[in-house]
Amino acid sequence: MTKIYEKSPAFFETFERKPSQQLTTHYCPGCGHGTLNKIIADLVAELGIQDQTIYVGPVGCGVFIYYYFEGACASAAHGRASAVATGISRSNPDGIVVSYQGDGDLAAIGTSNAIHAANRGENMIVFFVNNNVYGMTGGQMAPTTLIDQKTTTSPFGRTEKNDGFPLRMAEMMAGLEAPALVARVGVNNPKNIRQAIKVIRNGLEIQRDKKGYVFIEVMSQCPTNWKKEPAEACEWIDDVVCKQYPLGTFKELPADRQPQKRPRAEVDFAAVAKLLGLTADDETGSQEMTLPQPEMRFKFAGFGGQGVLSLGLMVAQMATQRNMEVTWLPSYGPEMRGGVANSSVVIGEDPIGTPVVDVPDVLVALNRPSLDKLGPLVPKEGLIIYNSSLIDQIPADLKGKVYPLAATTLAAEAGTVKAANVVVLGFVARMTGIFELSELEDFLRETFKKPALQEVNLKAVSAGWNAAGEV
Ligand code: SF4
């Protein structure tokens, strides 16, 4: 049997963000992002540049590219991917830098970053995924939204008088002197995909040969926010969207031009440390915390608003004050479907290799989706603490030691349900032995200056501490 379609070798084998969905992606059915990811990965593999390629991900529906592309990846703050890519390109002149951005990211929040990177002719290839809306956040109007197009923030349709005209980024970029290649392609039908492959191959070859900046705008369907069936969304690109955004190559410098090499930017780390006020003492201060093992990995998860990010931050701050090695990594759950917020905290005696917590020693799940999703990751010697005020059923496939804690109820008794995270703080501290109650109380007095807030939080932390004593 001839294999005509297969997963690109430049992709990871599985999607590790969702353990129960390792053979799928986070993209909605029919979304153009998946097709574009596949084209890029296939070409990176075909050109043999996987080891050199460094991807910069945006905020937006493309945020998880680091879960798909097996290569070096960096995440940028919203709109800043072209700026981050500039730094990476300058400090890694031998690397091939891919900046992957959406229209909210590149054409609104990060317009200036994008234009100036193009104008400097940085060695990078920018994929500008244009689906006319802010996709990840629920389909708000973007600078690229069509006239009369209805979005959640233009419910009566975009008007030029109120909102201006749809921004044609490729045409703008083509007006600059430096870019080597500026084009617009589509991923909505086989003919456009074949053309996109040609253009993207050319763009990656320009990067391989260090011949300057490449901007490729990709017309991509967003069936979810357009409220269309996938096939209908693909047709809408041809019938309507491309009237505003015609496909084609808008600028291409001669292929025989010279490479655009820049000297490697050297970083003076000692000068940076001095600027930040870091001293040798910060590196050698004696550690004042006893961990049950050399490194503890925590995951605090729940719905947004349950205080899981600040819970992680409190644990991280207390450990930092005790001169431990610490990382805190928040995750806001940007999926359109089934997202939860969580924070990962690692506390160690030695420098920490990664802030990512795939296998938590301690999991706190304040809601059911978090327990269902993350509970099975905890090994049998790990602790799973769940909010029994809100969770009445626990998954059957948990291996760790499971402890119910009526966090919301105890917090309400202390004065406010908002203090459920502080109840958990007391419980976790006693169960793991990482902090004494008096240390927690000192920290809370420092953190909450208003007497009323202080009182509630001190009651909440005691409630959690006492609950752990009854286990
Ligand atoms: S919201 Fe739109 S752009 Fe985002 S993943 Fe879903 S279909 Fe794709």
GROMACS .gro file of C-alpha atoms and ligand atoms in nm:
model
  479
    1MET     CA    1   0.000   0.000   0.000
    2THR     CA    2   0.135   0.345  -0.088
    3LYS     CA    3   0.127   0.593   0.195
    4ILE     CA    4   0.013   0.929   0.059
    5TYR     CA    5  -0.038   1.120   0.382
    6GLU     CA    6   0.152   1.097   0.705
    7LYS     CA    7   0.244   1.298   1.008
    8SER     CA    8   0.542   1.521   0.945
    9PRO     CA    9   0.866   1.411   1.114
   10ALA     CA   10   0.905   1.774   1.226
   11PHE     CA   11   0.600   1.729   1.452
   12PHE     CA   12   0.596   1.563   1.792
   13GLU     CA   13   0.437   1.220   1.787
   14THR     CA   14   0.164   1.315   2.033
   15PHE     CA   15  -0.010   1.626   2.169
   16GLU     CA   16   0.092   1.622   2.533
   17ARG     CA   17  -0.122   1.908   2.662
   18LYS     CA   18  -0.429   1.687   2.691
   19PRO     CA   19  -0.332   1.340   2.806
   20SER     CA   20  -0.667   1.200   2.705
   21GLN     CA   21  -0.646   1.351   2.355
   22GLN     CA   22  -0.291   1.282   2.247
   23LEU     CA   23  -0.379   1.210   1.885
   24THR     CA   24  -0.572   1.530   1.823
   25THR     CA   25  -0.494   1.904   1.837
   26HIS     CA   26  -0.645   2.197   2.023
   27TYR     CA   27  -0.764   2.355   1.698
   28CYS     CA   28  -1.137   2.346   1.620
   29PRO     CA   29  -1.257   2.115   1.341
   30GLY     CA   30  -1.195   2.272   1.000
   31CYS     CA   31  -0.959   2.541   1.132
   32GLY     CA   32  -0.691   2.661   0.887
   33HIS     CA   33  -0.415   2.663   1.151
   34GLY     CA   34  -0.375   2.285   1.138
   35THR     CA   35  -0.321   2.289   0.761
   36LEU     CA   36  -0.065   2.567   0.788
   37ASN     CA   37   0.118   2.386   1.071
   38LYS     CA   38   0.137   2.076   0.853
   39ILE     CA   39   0.274   2.268   0.552
   40ILE     CA   40   0.544   2.433   0.762
   41ALA     CA   41   0.644   2.108   0.934
   42ASP     CA   42   0.657   1.913   0.606
   43LEU     CA   43   0.879   2.177   0.445
   44VAL     CA   44   1.108   2.210   0.746
   45ALA     CA   45   1.160   1.834   0.732
   46GLU     CA   46   1.201   1.831   0.352
   47LEU     CA   47   1.463   2.109   0.360
   48GLY     CA   48   1.652   1.937   0.642
   49ILE     CA   49   1.645   2.246   0.864
   50GLN     CA   50   1.465   2.106   1.168
   51ASP     CA   51   1.770   2.131   1.394
   52GLN     CA   52   1.824   2.497   1.307
   53THR     CA   53   1.462   2.614   1.323
   54ILE     CA   54   1.344   2.822   1.618
   55TYR     CA   55   0.971   2.892   1.640
   56VAL     CA   56   0.828   3.194   1.818
   57GLY     CA   57   0.466   3.151   1.920
   58PRO     CA   58   0.210   3.427   1.976
   59VAL     CA   59  -0.083   3.482   2.203
   60GLY     CA   60  -0.380   3.364   2.003
   61CYS     CA   61  -0.504   3.034   1.866
   62GLY     CA   62  -0.147   2.958   1.750
   63VAL     CA   63  -0.019   2.980   2.108
   64PHE     CA   64   0.048   2.608   2.141
   65ILE     CA   65   0.280   2.563   1.844
   66TYR     CA   66   0.542   2.442   2.089
   67TYR     CA   67   0.324   2.137   2.153
   68TYR     CA   68   0.335   2.046   1.784
   69PHE     CA   69   0.669   2.144   1.631
   70GLU     CA   70   0.961   1.937   1.751
   71GLY     CA   71   1.223   2.207   1.766
   72ALA     CA   72   1.331   2.504   1.972
   73CYS     CA   73   1.032   2.719   2.065
   74ALA     CA   74   0.978   3.044   2.251
   75SER     CA   75   0.652   3.209   2.353
   76ALA     CA   76   0.608   3.583   2.322
   77ALA     CA   77   0.377   3.822   2.501
   78HIS     CA   78   0.079   3.940   2.297
   79GLY     CA   79   0.193   4.119   1.983
   80ARG     CA   80   0.561   4.080   2.061
   81ALA     CA   81   0.654   3.774   1.856
   82SER     CA   82   0.838   3.976   1.589
   83ALA     CA   83   1.036   4.155   1.861
   84VAL     CA   84   1.125   3.829   2.037
   85ALA     CA   85   1.211   3.676   1.700
   86THR     CA   86   1.444   3.971   1.635
   87GLY     CA   87   1.635   3.898   1.956
   88ILE     CA   88   1.658   3.530   1.873
   89SER     CA   89   1.766   3.599   1.517
   90ARG     CA   90   2.036   3.844   1.627
   91SER     CA   91   2.174   3.613   1.894
   92ASN     CA   92   2.150   3.301   1.675
   93PRO     CA   93   2.256   3.416   1.329
   94ASP     CA   94   2.284   3.054   1.217
   95GLY     CA   95   1.929   2.974   1.327
   96ILE     CA   96   1.617   2.984   1.112
   97VAL     CA   97   1.361   3.193   1.296
   98VAL     CA   98   0.988   3.144   1.240
   99SER     CA   99   0.750   3.399   1.390
  100TYR     CA  100   0.393   3.267   1.390
  101GLN     CA  101   0.130   3.535   1.453
  102GLY     CA  102  -0.242   3.597   1.417
  103ASP     CA  103  -0.423   3.911   1.310
  104GLY     CA  104  -0.508   4.038   1.658
  105ASP     CA  105  -0.147   3.976   1.755
  106LEU     CA  106   0.035   4.116   1.452
  107ALA     CA  107  -0.207   4.365   1.296
  108ALA     CA  108  -0.337   4.523   1.618
  109ILE     CA  109  -0.142   4.477   1.939
  110GLY     CA  110   0.195   4.422   1.772
  111THR     CA  111   0.172   4.627   1.453
  112SER     CA  112   0.470   4.844   1.537
  113ASN     CA  113   0.688   4.546   1.634
  114ALA     CA  114   0.602   4.371   1.309
  115ILE     CA  115   0.656   4.669   1.082
  116HIS     CA  116   0.990   4.765   1.233
  117ALA     CA  117   1.122   4.408   1.220
  118ALA     CA  118   1.026   4.405   0.851
  119ASN     CA  119   1.178   4.747   0.794
  120ARG     CA  120   1.508   4.634   0.947
  121GLY     CA  121   1.505   4.330   0.720
  122GLU     CA  122   1.562   4.088   1.007
  123ASN     CA  123   1.644   3.735   0.903
  124MET     CA  124   1.312   3.572   0.992
  125ILE     CA  125   1.002   3.435   0.828
  126VAL     CA  126   0.674   3.570   0.963
  127PHE     CA  127   0.352   3.375   0.916
  128PHE     CA  128   0.063   3.614   0.956
  129VAL     CA  129  -0.252   3.405   1.000
  130ASN     CA  130  -0.545   3.623   0.893
  131ASN     CA  131  -0.889   3.491   0.983
  132ASN     CA  132  -1.051   3.834   1.022
  133VAL     CA  133  -1.118   3.801   1.396
  134TYR     CA  134  -0.958   3.761   1.736
  135GLY     CA  135  -1.007   3.382   1.742
  136MET     CA  136  -0.886   3.266   2.082
  137THR     CA  137  -1.077   3.522   2.284
  138GLY     CA  138  -1.414   3.458   2.121
  139GLY     CA  139  -1.434   3.626   1.781
  140GLN     CA  140  -1.397   3.997   1.847
  141MET     CA  141  -1.340   4.244   1.563
  142ALA     CA  142  -0.980   4.265   1.442
  143PRO     CA  143  -0.819   4.524   1.214
  144THR     CA  144  -0.867   4.266   0.938
  145THR     CA  145  -1.243   4.220   0.989
  146LEU     CA  146  -1.435   4.286   0.668
  147ILE     CA  147  -1.673   4.577   0.620
  148ASP     CA  148  -2.021   4.462   0.731
  149GLN     CA  149  -1.877   4.150   0.897
  150LYS     CA  150  -2.052   4.077   1.225
  151THR     CA  151  -1.836   3.985   1.522
  152THR     CA  152  -1.896   3.978   1.895
  153THR     CA  153  -1.780   4.341   1.917
  154SER     CA  154  -1.936   4.455   1.588
  155PRO     CA  155  -2.279   4.291   1.622
  156PHE     CA  156  -2.426   4.514   1.350
  157GLY     CA  157  -2.128   4.473   1.120
  158ARG     CA  158  -1.802   4.666   1.084
  159THR     CA  159  -1.834   5.013   0.934
  160GLU     CA  160  -1.549   5.214   0.788
  161LYS     CA  161  -1.674   5.530   0.958
  162ASN     CA  162  -1.660   5.377   1.303
  163ASP     CA  163  -1.383   5.120   1.271
  164GLY     CA  164  -1.175   5.214   0.968
  165PHE     CA  165  -1.101   4.993   0.670
  166PRO     CA  166  -0.976   4.633   0.684
  167LEU     CA  167  -0.599   4.644   0.708
  168ARG     CA  168  -0.409   4.486   0.418
  169MET     CA  169  -0.088   4.395   0.595
  170ALA     CA  170   0.083   4.223   0.302
  171GLU     CA  171   0.039   4.530   0.082
  172MET     CA  172   0.173   4.750   0.364
  173MET     CA  173   0.478   4.530   0.416
  174ALA     CA  174   0.544   4.522   0.042
  175GLY     CA  175   0.580   4.900   0.050
  176LEU     CA  176   0.891   4.870   0.268
  177GLU     CA  177   1.235   4.850   0.114
  178ALA     CA  178   1.389   4.571   0.321
  179PRO     CA  179   1.161   4.263   0.295
  180ALA     CA  180   1.287   3.996   0.057
  181LEU     CA  181   0.951   3.829  -0.002
  182VAL     CA  182   0.596   3.939   0.076
  183ALA     CA  183   0.305   3.722  -0.028
  184ARG     CA  184  -0.050   3.623   0.060
  185VAL     CA  185  -0.162   3.262   0.031
  186GLY     CA  186  -0.468   3.057   0.130
  187VAL     CA  187  -0.513   2.721   0.301
  188ASN     CA  188  -0.881   2.680   0.219
  189ASN     CA  189  -0.873   2.452  -0.087
  190PRO     CA  190  -0.628   2.215  -0.261
  191LYS     CA  191  -0.529   2.466  -0.531
  192ASN     CA  192  -0.446   2.735  -0.277
  193ILE     CA  193  -0.266   2.486  -0.054
  194ARG     CA  194  -0.043   2.377  -0.345
  195GLN     CA  195   0.043   2.741  -0.413
  196ALA     CA  196   0.100   2.806  -0.041
  197ILE     CA  197   0.349   2.518  -0.030
  198LYS     CA  198   0.548   2.672  -0.316
  199VAL     CA  199   0.557   3.017  -0.159
  200ILE     CA  200   0.642   2.889   0.190
  201ARG     CA  201   0.919   2.665   0.052
  202ASN     CA  202   1.066   2.973  -0.117
  203GLY     CA  203   1.038   3.169   0.209
  204LEU     CA  204   1.212   2.899   0.411
  205GLU     CA  205   1.488   2.871   0.151
  206ILE     CA  206   1.543   3.246   0.182
  207GLN     CA  207   1.583   3.193   0.556
  208ARG     CA  208   1.818   2.900   0.507
  209ASP     CA  209   2.032   3.120   0.280
  210LYS     CA  210   2.011   3.419   0.520
  211LYS     CA  211   1.867   3.642   0.251
  212GLY     CA  212   1.644   3.857   0.465
  213TYR     CA  213   1.293   3.911   0.593
  214VAL     CA  214   0.993   3.716   0.464
  215PHE     CA  215   0.628   3.798   0.533
  216ILE     CA  216   0.363   3.545   0.435
  217GLU     CA  217   0.002   3.632   0.509
  218VAL     CA  218  -0.213   3.320   0.524
  219MET     CA  219  -0.587   3.346   0.468
  220SER     CA  220  -0.719   3.093   0.715
  221GLN     CA  221  -1.072   2.981   0.795
  222CYS     CA  222  -1.215   3.012   1.146
  223PRO     CA  223  -1.542   2.817   1.127
  224THR     CA  224  -1.605   2.857   1.500
  225ASN     CA  225  -1.610   3.234   1.515
  226TRP     CA  226  -1.749   3.279   1.166
  227LYS     CA  227  -2.033   3.050   1.275
  228LYS     CA  228  -2.007   2.850   0.955
  229GLU     CA  229  -1.965   2.483   0.874
  230PRO     CA  230  -1.600   2.408   0.781
  231ALA     CA  231  -1.676   2.358   0.409
  232GLU     CA  232  -1.883   2.675   0.399
  233ALA     CA  233  -1.601   2.867   0.573
  234CYS     CA  234  -1.352   2.749   0.309
  235GLU     CA  235  -1.582   2.865   0.029
  236TRP     CA  236  -1.639   3.200   0.201
  237ILE     CA  237  -1.267   3.273   0.174
  238ASP     CA  238  -1.284   3.236  -0.205
  239ASP     CA  239  -1.621   3.404  -0.252
  240VAL     CA  240  -1.591   3.696  -0.011
  241VAL     CA  241  -1.268   3.729   0.190
  242CYS     CA  242  -1.026   3.719  -0.104
  243LYS     CA  243  -1.210   4.006  -0.271
  244GLN     CA  244  -1.066   4.220   0.008
  245TYR     CA  245  -0.745   4.022   0.044
  246PRO     CA  246  -0.632   3.903  -0.301
  247LEU     CA  247  -0.379   3.621  -0.303
  248GLY     CA  248  -0.045   3.669  -0.472
  249THR     CA  249   0.317   3.774  -0.436
  250PHE     CA  250   0.349   4.146  -0.368
  251LYS     CA  251   0.723   4.179  -0.349
  252GLU     CA  252   1.022   3.957  -0.420
  253LEU     CA  253   1.384   4.066  -0.434
  254PRO     CA  254   1.613   3.900  -0.693
  255ALA     CA  255   1.716   3.549  -0.589
  256ASP     CA  256   2.086   3.610  -0.661
  257ARG     CA  257   2.126   3.885  -0.402
  258GLN     CA  258   2.383   3.853  -0.123
  259PRO     CA  259   2.304   3.701   0.218
  260GLN     CA  260   2.209   3.953   0.490
  261LYS     CA  261   2.448   3.843   0.764
  262ARG     CA  262   2.468   4.031   1.090
  263PRO     CA  263   2.736   3.988   1.355
  264ARG     CA  264   2.631   3.777   1.651
  265ALA     CA  265   2.503   3.998   1.935
  266GLU     CA  266   2.706   3.930   2.248
  267VAL     CA  267   2.531   3.954   2.584
  268ASP     CA  268   2.724   4.080   2.884
  269PHE     CA  269   2.550   3.878   3.158
  270ALA     CA  270   2.754   4.037   3.436
  271ALA     CA  271   2.637   4.382   3.323
  272VAL     CA  272   2.274   4.264   3.310
  273ALA     CA  273   2.300   4.118   3.662
  274LYS     CA  274   2.448   4.445   3.786
  275LEU     CA  275   2.166   4.642   3.622
  276LEU     CA  276   1.908   4.423   3.797
  277GLY     CA  277   2.080   4.467   4.130
  278LEU     CA  278   2.167   4.097   4.158
  279THR     CA  279   2.470   4.026   4.370
  280ALA     CA  280   2.672   3.721   4.456
  281ASP     CA  281   2.472   3.696   4.780
  282ASP     CA  282   2.157   3.620   4.581
  283GLU     CA  283   2.328   3.313   4.442
  284THR     CA  284   2.473   3.181   4.765
  285GLY     CA  285   2.222   3.278   5.037
  286SER     CA  286   2.164   2.978   5.262
  287GLN     CA  287   1.844   2.790   5.194
  288GLU     CA  288   1.598   2.812   5.482
  289MET     CA  289   1.343   2.555   5.388
  290THR     CA  290   1.333   2.180   5.430
  291LEU     CA  291   1.182   1.990   5.142
  292PRO     CA  292   1.069   1.628   5.169
  293GLN     CA  293   1.274   1.568   4.853
  294PRO     CA  294   1.537   1.776   4.666
  295GLU     CA  295   1.278   1.913   4.424
  296MET     CA  296   0.901   1.950   4.469
  297ARG     CA  297   0.670   2.003   4.171
  298PHE     CA  298   0.327   2.152   4.236
  299LYS     CA  299   0.027   2.209   4.012
  300PHE     CA  300  -0.260   2.430   4.132
  301ALA     CA  301  -0.562   2.416   3.902
  302GLY     CA  302  -0.919   2.538   3.883
  303PHE     CA  303  -1.148   2.779   3.703
  304GLY     CA  304  -1.030   3.135   3.643
  305GLY     CA  305  -1.123   3.340   3.949
  306GLN     CA  306  -1.064   3.062   4.203
  307GLY     CA  307  -0.724   3.206   4.288
  308VAL     CA  308  -0.508   2.921   4.162
  309LEU     CA  309  -0.255   3.156   4.005
  310SER     CA  310  -0.217   3.358   4.325
  311LEU     CA  311  -0.204   3.037   4.531
  312GLY     CA  312   0.095   2.925   4.325
  313LEU     CA  313   0.245   3.270   4.354
  314MET     CA  314   0.216   3.268   4.734
  315VAL     CA  315   0.394   2.934   4.757
  316ALA     CA  316   0.660   3.053   4.511
  317GLN     CA  317   0.713   3.384   4.694
  318MET     CA  318   0.752   3.217   5.032
  319ALA     CA  319   1.004   2.973   4.889
  320THR     CA  320   1.192   3.256   4.717
  321GLN     CA  321   1.214   3.445   5.045
  322ARG     CA  322   1.385   3.135   5.186
  323ASN     CA  323   1.651   3.141   4.910
  324MET     CA  324   1.525   2.832   4.735
  325GLU     CA  325   1.543   2.777   4.360
  326VAL     CA  326   1.189   2.855   4.242
  327THR     CA  327   0.984   2.876   3.923
  328TRP     CA  328   0.620   2.984   3.884
  329LEU     CA  329   0.447   2.930   3.552
  330PRO     CA  330   0.086   3.045   3.505
  331SER     CA  331  -0.140   2.901   3.239
  332TYR     CA  332  -0.464   3.074   3.156
  333GLY     CA  333  -0.624   2.794   2.961
  334PRO     CA  334  -0.655   2.964   2.624
  335GLU     CA  335  -0.837   2.685   2.443
  336MET     CA  336  -1.173   2.777   2.298
  337ARG     CA  337  -1.304   2.451   2.443
  338GLY     CA  338  -1.270   2.309   2.795
  339GLY     CA  339  -0.995   2.533   2.932
  340VAL     CA  340  -0.888   2.554   3.295
  341ALA     CA  341  -0.642   2.791   3.461
  342ASN     CA  342  -0.347   2.655   3.651
  343SER     CA  343  -0.012   2.750   3.788
  344SER     CA  344   0.293   2.528   3.807
  345VAL     CA  345   0.542   2.582   4.087
  346VAL     CA  346   0.875   2.408   4.124
  347ILE     CA  347   1.084   2.448   4.439
  348GLY     CA  348   1.429   2.299   4.443
  349GLU     CA  349   1.755   2.290   4.628
  350ASP     CA  350   1.943   2.298   4.296
  351PRO     CA  351   1.881   2.501   3.979
  352ILE     CA  352   1.558   2.392   3.809
  353GLY     CA  353   1.575   2.242   3.461
  354THR     CA  354   1.222   2.328   3.349
  355PRO     CA  355   0.928   2.517   3.499
  356VAL     CA  356   0.686   2.284   3.323
  357VAL     CA  357   0.513   2.042   3.561
  358ASP     CA  358   0.398   1.739   3.364
  359VAL     CA  359   0.409   1.499   3.659
  360PRO     CA  360   0.311   1.684   3.979
  361ASP     CA  361   0.423   1.569   4.322
  362VAL     CA  362   0.130   1.768   4.457
  363LEU     CA  363  -0.185   1.847   4.262
  364VAL     CA  364  -0.452   2.080   4.394
  365ALA     CA  365  -0.772   2.061   4.188
  366LEU     CA  366  -1.034   2.318   4.280
  367ASN     CA  367  -1.283   2.208   4.017
  368ARG     CA  368  -1.389   1.889   3.846
  369PRO     CA  369  -1.234   1.952   3.498
  370SER     CA  370  -0.895   2.007   3.662
  371LEU     CA  371  -0.920   1.686   3.860
  372ASP     CA  372  -1.034   1.489   3.556
  373LYS     CA  373  -0.758   1.631   3.338
  374LEU     CA  374  -0.461   1.645   3.573
  375GLY     CA  375  -0.542   1.385   3.840
  376PRO     CA  376  -0.427   1.087   3.630
  377LEU     CA  377  -0.082   1.250   3.587
  378VAL     CA  378   0.003   1.227   3.958
  379PRO     CA  379   0.219   0.921   4.039
  380LYS     CA  380   0.124   0.685   4.321
  381GLU     CA  381   0.348   0.851   4.579
  382GLY     CA  382   0.209   1.198   4.487
  383LEU     CA  383  -0.068   1.394   4.663
  384ILE     CA  384  -0.399   1.484   4.503
  385ILE     CA  385  -0.593   1.742   4.702
  386TYR     CA  386  -0.936   1.820   4.562
  387ASN     CA  387  -1.205   2.069   4.655
  388SER     CA  388  -1.476   1.843   4.794
  389SER     CA  389  -1.712   2.142   4.826
  390LEU     CA  390  -1.745   2.148   4.447
  391ILE     CA  391  -1.637   1.802   4.333
  392ASP     CA  392  -1.867   1.514   4.416
  393GLN     CA  393  -1.713   1.251   4.194
  394ILE     CA  394  -1.349   1.160   4.144
  395PRO     CA  395  -1.202   0.983   3.840
  396ALA     CA  396  -1.148   0.609   3.870
  397ASP     CA  397  -0.797   0.616   3.721
  398LEU     CA  398  -0.615   0.814   3.994
  399LYS     CA  399  -0.290   0.661   4.121
  400GLY     CA  400  -0.184   0.923   4.379
  401LYS     CA  401  -0.295   0.958   4.742
  402VAL     CA  402  -0.627   1.140   4.733
  403TYR     CA  403  -0.736   1.391   4.999
  404PRO     CA  404  -1.071   1.573   4.996
  405LEU     CA  405  -1.066   1.926   5.134
  406ALA     CA  406  -1.387   2.130   5.166
  407ALA     CA  407  -1.195   2.442   5.064
  408THR     CA  408  -1.489   2.654   4.951
  409THR     CA  409  -1.699   2.567   5.258
  410LEU     CA  410  -1.414   2.637   5.501
  411ALA     CA  411  -1.338   2.965   5.323
  412ALA     CA  412  -1.703   3.071   5.346
  413GLU     CA  413  -1.694   2.996   5.720
  414ALA     CA  414  -1.380   3.211   5.747
  415GLY     CA  415  -1.559   3.502   5.582
  416THR     CA  416  -1.545   3.467   5.203
  417VAL     CA  417  -1.532   3.190   4.945
  418LYS     CA  418  -1.257   3.389   4.774
  419ALA     CA  419  -1.019   3.268   5.045
  420ALA     CA  420  -1.051   2.904   4.932
  421ASN     CA  421  -0.698   2.926   4.791
  422VAL     CA  422  -0.565   3.032   5.132
  423VAL     CA  423  -0.742   2.737   5.296
  424VAL     CA  424  -0.556   2.520   5.046
  425LEU     CA  425  -0.228   2.696   5.129
  426GLY     CA  426  -0.261   2.593   5.494
  427PHE     CA  427  -0.356   2.238   5.402
  428VAL     CA  428  -0.073   2.191   5.151
  429ALA     CA  429   0.186   2.341   5.387
  430ARG     CA  430   0.100   2.097   5.665
  431MET     CA  431   0.060   1.793   5.441
  432THR     CA  432   0.398   1.847   5.279
  433GLY     CA  433   0.577   2.002   5.575
  434ILE     CA  434   0.717   2.285   5.364
  435PHE     CA  435   0.602   2.576   5.587
  436GLU     CA  436   0.503   2.619   5.951
  437LEU     CA  437   0.170   2.783   6.039
  438SER     CA  438   0.351   3.079   6.195
  439GLU     CA  439   0.542   3.135   5.869
  440LEU     CA  440   0.218   3.132   5.673
  441GLU     CA  441   0.063   3.380   5.913
  442ASP     CA  442   0.361   3.616   5.888
  443PHE     CA  443   0.344   3.600   5.512
  444LEU     CA  444  -0.030   3.673   5.505
  445ARG     CA  445   0.011   3.968   5.741
  446GLU     CA  446   0.271   4.108   5.502
  447THR     CA  447   0.056   4.041   5.197
  448PHE     CA  448  -0.282   4.164   5.321
  449LYS     CA  449  -0.244   4.504   5.483
  450LYS     CA  450  -0.614   4.577   5.544
  451PRO     CA  451  -0.719   4.441   5.886
  452ALA     CA  452  -1.046   4.291   5.758
  453LEU     CA  453  -0.870   4.102   5.478
  454GLN     CA  454  -0.595   3.995   5.713
  455GLU     CA  455  -0.845   3.849   5.957
  456VAL     CA  456  -1.031   3.649   5.693
  457ASN     CA  457  -0.713   3.509   5.544
  458LEU     CA  458  -0.562   3.419   5.881
  459LYS     CA  459  -0.881   3.231   5.967
  460ALA     CA  460  -0.877   3.060   5.627
  461VAL     CA  461  -0.517   2.945   5.655
  462SER     CA  462  -0.580   2.806   6.004
  463ALA     CA  463  -0.885   2.621   5.877
  464GLY     CA  464  -0.676   2.454   5.607
  465TRP     CA  465  -0.395   2.378   5.852
  466ASN     CA  466  -0.638   2.222   6.102
  467ALA     CA  467  -0.809   2.020   5.830
  468ALA     CA  468  -0.471   1.867   5.741
  469GLY     CA  469  -0.423   1.779   6.108
  470GLU     CA  470  -0.737   1.568   6.096
  471VAL     CA  471  -0.622   1.356   5.802
  472SF4     S1  472  -1.133   2.971   1.720
  472SF4    FE1  473  -1.104   2.979   1.497
  472SF4     S2  474  -0.885   3.016   1.464
  472SF4    FE2  475  -0.913   2.947   1.677
  472SF4     S3  476  -0.882   2.725   1.672
  472SF4    FE3  477  -1.103   2.760   1.651
  472SF4     S4  478  -1.140   2.770   1.428
  472SF4    FE4  479  -0.918   2.794   1.462
   0.00000   0.00000   0.00000
